[in-house]
PDB file of C-alpha atoms in Angstrom:
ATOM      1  CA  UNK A   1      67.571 107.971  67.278  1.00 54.00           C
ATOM      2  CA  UNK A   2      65.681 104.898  68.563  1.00 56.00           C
ATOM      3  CA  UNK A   3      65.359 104.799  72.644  1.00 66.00           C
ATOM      4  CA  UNK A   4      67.869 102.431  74.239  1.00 71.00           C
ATOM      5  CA  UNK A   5      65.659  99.146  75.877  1.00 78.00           C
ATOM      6  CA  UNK A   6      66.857  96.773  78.878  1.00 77.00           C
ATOM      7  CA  UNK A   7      70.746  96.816  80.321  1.00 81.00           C
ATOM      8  CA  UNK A   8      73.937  96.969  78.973  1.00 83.00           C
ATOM      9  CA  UNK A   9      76.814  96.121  81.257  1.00 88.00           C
ATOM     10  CA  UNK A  10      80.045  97.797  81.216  1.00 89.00           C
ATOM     11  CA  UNK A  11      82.019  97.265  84.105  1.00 86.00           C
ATOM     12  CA  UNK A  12      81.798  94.656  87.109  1.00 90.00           C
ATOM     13  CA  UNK A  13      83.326  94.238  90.406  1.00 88.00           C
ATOM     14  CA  UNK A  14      83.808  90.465  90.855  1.00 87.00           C
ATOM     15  CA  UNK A  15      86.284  90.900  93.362  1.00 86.00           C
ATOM     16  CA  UNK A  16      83.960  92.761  95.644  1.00 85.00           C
ATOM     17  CA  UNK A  17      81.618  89.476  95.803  1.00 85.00           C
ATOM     18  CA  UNK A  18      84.971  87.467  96.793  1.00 82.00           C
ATOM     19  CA  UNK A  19      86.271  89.966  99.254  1.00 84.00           C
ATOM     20  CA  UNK A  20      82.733  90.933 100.861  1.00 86.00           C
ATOM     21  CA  UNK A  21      79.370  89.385 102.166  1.00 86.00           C
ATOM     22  CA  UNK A  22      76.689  91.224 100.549  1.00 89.00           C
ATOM     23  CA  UNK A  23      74.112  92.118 103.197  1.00 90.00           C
ATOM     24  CA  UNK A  24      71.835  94.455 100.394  1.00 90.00           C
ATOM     25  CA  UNK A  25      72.234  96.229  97.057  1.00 91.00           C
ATOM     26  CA  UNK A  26      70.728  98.950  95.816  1.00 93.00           C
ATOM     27  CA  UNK A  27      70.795 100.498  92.486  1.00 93.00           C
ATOM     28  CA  UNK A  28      71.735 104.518  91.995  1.00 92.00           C
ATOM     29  CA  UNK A  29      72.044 106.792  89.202  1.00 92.00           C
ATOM     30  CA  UNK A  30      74.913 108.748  88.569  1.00 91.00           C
ATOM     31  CA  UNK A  31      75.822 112.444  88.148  1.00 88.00           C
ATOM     32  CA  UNK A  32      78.007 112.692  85.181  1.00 85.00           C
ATOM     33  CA  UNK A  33      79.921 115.020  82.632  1.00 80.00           C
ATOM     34  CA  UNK A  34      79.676 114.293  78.649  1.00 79.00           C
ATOM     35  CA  UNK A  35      82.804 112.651  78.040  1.00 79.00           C
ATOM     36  CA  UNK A  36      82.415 110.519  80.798  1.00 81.00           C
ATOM     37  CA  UNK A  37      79.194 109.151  79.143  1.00 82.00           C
ATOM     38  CA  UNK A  38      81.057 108.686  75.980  1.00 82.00           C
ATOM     39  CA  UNK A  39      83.399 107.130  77.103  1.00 81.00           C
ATOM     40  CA  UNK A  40      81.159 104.856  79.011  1.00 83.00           C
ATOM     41  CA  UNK A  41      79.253 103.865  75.702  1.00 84.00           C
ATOM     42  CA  UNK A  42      82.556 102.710  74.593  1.00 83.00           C
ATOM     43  CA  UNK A  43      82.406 100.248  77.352  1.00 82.00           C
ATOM     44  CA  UNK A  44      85.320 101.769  79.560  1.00 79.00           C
ATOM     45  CA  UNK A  45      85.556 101.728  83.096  1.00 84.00           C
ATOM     46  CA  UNK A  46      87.245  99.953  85.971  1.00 83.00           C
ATOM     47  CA  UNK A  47      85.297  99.880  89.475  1.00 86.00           C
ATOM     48  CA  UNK A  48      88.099  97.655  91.102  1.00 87.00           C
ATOM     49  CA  UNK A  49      89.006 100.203  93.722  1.00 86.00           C
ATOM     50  CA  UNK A  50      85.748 101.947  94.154  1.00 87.00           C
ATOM     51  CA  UNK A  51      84.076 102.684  97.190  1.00 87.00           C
ATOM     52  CA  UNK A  52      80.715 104.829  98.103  1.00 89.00           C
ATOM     53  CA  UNK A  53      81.166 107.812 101.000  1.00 89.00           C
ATOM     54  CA  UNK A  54      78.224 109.376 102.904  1.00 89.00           C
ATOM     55  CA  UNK A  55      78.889 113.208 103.033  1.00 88.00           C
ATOM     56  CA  UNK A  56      76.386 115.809 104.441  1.00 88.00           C
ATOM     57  CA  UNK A  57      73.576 113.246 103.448  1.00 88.00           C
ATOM     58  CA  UNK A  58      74.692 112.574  99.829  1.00 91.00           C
ATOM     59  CA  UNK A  59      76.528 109.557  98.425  1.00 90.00           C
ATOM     60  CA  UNK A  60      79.458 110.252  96.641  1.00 92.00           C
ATOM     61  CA  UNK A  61      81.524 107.636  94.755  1.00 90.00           C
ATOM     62  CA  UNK A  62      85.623 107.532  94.763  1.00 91.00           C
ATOM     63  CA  UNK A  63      87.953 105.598  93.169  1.00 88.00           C
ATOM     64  CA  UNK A  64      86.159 104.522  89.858  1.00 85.00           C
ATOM     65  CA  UNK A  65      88.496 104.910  87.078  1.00 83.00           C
ATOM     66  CA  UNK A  66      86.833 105.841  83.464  1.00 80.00           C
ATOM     67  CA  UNK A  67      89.486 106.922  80.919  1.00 78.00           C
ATOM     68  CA  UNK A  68      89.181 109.536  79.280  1.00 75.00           C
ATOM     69  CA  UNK A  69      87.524 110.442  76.058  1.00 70.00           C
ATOM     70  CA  UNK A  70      89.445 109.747  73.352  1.00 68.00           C
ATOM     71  CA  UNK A  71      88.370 112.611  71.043  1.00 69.00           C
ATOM     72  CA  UNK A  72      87.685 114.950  73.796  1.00 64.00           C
ATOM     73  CA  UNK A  73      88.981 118.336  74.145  1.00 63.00           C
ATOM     74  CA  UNK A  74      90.215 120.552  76.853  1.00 67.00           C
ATOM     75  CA  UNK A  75      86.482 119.704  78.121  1.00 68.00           C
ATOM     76  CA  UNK A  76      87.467 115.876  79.101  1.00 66.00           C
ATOM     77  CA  UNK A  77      87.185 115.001  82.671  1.00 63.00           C
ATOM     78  CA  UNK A  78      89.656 113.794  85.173  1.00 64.00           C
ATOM     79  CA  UNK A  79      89.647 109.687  85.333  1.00 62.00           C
ATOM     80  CA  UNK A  80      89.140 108.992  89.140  1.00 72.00           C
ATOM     81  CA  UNK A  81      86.991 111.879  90.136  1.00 78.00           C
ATOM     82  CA  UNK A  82      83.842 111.578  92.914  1.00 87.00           C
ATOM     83  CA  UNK A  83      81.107 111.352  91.351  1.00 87.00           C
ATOM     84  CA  UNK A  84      77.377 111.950  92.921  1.00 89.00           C
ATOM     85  CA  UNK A  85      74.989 109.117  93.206  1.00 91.00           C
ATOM     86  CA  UNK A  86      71.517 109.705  93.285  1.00 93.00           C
ATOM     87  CA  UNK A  87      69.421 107.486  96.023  1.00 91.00           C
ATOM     88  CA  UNK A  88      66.291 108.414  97.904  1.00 93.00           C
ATOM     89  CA  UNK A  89      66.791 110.084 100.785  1.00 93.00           C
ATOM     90  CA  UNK A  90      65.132 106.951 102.712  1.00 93.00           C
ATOM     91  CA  UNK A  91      67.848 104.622 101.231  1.00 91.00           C
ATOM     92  CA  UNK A  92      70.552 107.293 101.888  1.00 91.00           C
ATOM     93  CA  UNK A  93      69.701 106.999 105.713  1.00 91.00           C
ATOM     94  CA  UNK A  94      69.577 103.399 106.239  1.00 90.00           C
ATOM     95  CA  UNK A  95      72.685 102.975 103.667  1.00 89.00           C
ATOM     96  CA  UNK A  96      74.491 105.334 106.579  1.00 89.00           C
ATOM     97  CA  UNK A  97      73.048 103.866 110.069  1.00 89.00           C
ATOM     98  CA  UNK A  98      73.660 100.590 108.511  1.00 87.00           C
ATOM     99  CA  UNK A  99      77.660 101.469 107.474  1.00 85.00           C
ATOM    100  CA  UNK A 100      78.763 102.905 111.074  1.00 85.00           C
ATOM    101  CA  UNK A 101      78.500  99.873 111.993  1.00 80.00           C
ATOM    102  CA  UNK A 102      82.114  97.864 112.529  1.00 78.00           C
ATOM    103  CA  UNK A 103      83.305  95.852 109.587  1.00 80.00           C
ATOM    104  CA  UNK A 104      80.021  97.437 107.151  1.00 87.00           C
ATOM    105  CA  UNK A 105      81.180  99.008 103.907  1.00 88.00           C
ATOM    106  CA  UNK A 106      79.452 100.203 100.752  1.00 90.00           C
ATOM    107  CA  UNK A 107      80.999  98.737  97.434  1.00 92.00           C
ATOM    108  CA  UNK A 108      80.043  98.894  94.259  1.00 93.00           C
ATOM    109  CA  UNK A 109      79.336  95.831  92.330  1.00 92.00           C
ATOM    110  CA  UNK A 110      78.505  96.685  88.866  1.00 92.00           C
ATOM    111  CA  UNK A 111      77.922  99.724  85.904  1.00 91.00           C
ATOM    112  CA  UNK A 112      75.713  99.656  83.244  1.00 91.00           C
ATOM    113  CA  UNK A 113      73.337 101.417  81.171  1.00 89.00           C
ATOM    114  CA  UNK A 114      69.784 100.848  81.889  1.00 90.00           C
ATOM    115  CA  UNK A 115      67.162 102.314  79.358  1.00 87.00           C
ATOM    116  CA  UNK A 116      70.016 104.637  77.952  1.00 83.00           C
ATOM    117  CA  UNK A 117      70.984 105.902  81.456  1.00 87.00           C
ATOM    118  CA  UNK A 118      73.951 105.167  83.499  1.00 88.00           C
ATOM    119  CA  UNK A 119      73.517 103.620  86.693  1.00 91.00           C
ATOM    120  CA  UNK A 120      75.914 101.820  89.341  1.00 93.00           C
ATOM    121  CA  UNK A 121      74.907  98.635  91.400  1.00 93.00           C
ATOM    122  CA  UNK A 122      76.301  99.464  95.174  1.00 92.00           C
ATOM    123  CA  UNK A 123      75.913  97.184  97.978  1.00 92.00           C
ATOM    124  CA  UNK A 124      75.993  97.192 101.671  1.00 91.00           C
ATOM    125  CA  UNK A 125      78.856  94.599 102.478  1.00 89.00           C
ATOM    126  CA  UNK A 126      80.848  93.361 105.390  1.00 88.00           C
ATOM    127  CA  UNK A 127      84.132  92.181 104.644  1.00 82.00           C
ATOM    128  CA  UNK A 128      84.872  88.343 104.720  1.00 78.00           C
ATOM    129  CA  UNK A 129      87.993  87.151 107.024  1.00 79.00           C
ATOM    130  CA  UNK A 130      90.573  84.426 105.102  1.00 78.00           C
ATOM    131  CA  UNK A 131      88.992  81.781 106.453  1.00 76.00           C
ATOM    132  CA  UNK A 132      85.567  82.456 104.899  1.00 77.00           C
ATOM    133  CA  UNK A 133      87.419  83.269 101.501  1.00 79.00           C
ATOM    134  CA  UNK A 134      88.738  79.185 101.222  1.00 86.00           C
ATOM    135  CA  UNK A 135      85.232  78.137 102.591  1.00 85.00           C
ATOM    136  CA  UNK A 136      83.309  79.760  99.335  1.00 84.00           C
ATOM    137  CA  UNK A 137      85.710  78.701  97.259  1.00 85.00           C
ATOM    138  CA  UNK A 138      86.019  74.833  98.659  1.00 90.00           C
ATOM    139  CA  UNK A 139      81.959  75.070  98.554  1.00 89.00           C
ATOM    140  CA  UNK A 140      82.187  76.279  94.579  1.00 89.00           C
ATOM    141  CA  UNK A 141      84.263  73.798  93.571  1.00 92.00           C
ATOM    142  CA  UNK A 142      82.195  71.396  95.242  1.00 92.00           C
ATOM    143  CA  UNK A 143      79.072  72.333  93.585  1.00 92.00           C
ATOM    144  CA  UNK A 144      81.314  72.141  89.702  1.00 93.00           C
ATOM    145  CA  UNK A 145      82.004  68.469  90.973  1.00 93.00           C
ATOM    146  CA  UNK A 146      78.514  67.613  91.969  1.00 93.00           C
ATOM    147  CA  UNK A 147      77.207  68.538  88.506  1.00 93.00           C
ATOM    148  CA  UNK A 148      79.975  66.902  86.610  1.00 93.00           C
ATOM    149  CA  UNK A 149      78.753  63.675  88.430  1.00 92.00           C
ATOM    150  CA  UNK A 150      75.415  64.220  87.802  1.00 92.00           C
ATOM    151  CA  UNK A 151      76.097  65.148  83.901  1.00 92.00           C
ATOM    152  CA  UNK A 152      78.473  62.346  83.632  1.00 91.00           C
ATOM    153  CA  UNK A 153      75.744  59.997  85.098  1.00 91.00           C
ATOM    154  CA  UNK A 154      73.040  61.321  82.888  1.00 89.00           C
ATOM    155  CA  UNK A 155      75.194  61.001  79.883  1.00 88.00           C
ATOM    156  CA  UNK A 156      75.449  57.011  80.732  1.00 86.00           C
ATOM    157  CA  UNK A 157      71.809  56.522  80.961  1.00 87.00           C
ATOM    158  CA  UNK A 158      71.264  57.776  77.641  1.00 84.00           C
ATOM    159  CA  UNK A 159      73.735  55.936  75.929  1.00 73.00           C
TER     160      UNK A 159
END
């Protein structure tokens, strides 16, 4: 079997980037069973709820729902167990000084397969008040109406 090349997204956390700022990211590999890659390469998972814990200097992550394995046996794992993530130790201390602080939070933002292994996208984020929710969202559609104008005006000039 040929080696898997580049990345190969399966799940994404686009609420995270609406809910959060994103201070840093950092990218971790995770400890898993054999159904769970399976059912992985079937492009199955939900990171909605997830969230990364420091234990004991080891980063754990909760919440992440992957269904089980469809033709797995009494070997299939349970859908919203921790799972280990493997970081450096140096990145495992900073991610931890940096999340004691108030408001700080480690989310994760994406899932994918990268060179045929899984890995998870986590970032360091501080949650965003209402207020800053409207203001990235009046500054969006700002930016869509500034480029229609500018398309519509290029559009003219060639015609």
């Amino acid at each position: 079997m040929a080696k898997e090349k580049g990345r190969k997204l399966i799940a994404q956390n686009k609420k995270a980037r609406h809910d959060y700022h994103i201070l840093d990211t950092y990218e971790a590999g995770l400890v898993l069973t054999g159904t769970e890659v399976k059912s992985l390469r079937q492009g199955r998972a939900s990171l909605v709820d997830g969230f990364v814990q420091l234990d004991d200097h080891e980063a754990w992550l909760h919440n992440v729902h992957v269904p089980e394995y469809s033709q797995g046996t009494w070997t299939n794992h349970s859908a919203r167990r921790k799972r280990k993530l493997l970081l450096h130790r140096e990145e495992i201390d900073k991610l931890a000084a940096k999340s004691q602080e108030t408001g700080h939070t480690i989310v994760p933002l994406a899932l994918y397969f990268k060179d045929g292994r899984a890995k998870v996208e986590i970032a360091l984020a501080r949650g965003k008040k209402e207020y800053d929710k409207r203001q990235t969202l009046r500054e969006k559609q700002d930016r869509r109406e500034a480029e229609r104008v500018i398309s519509a005006v290029r559009r003219k000039e060639r015609a």
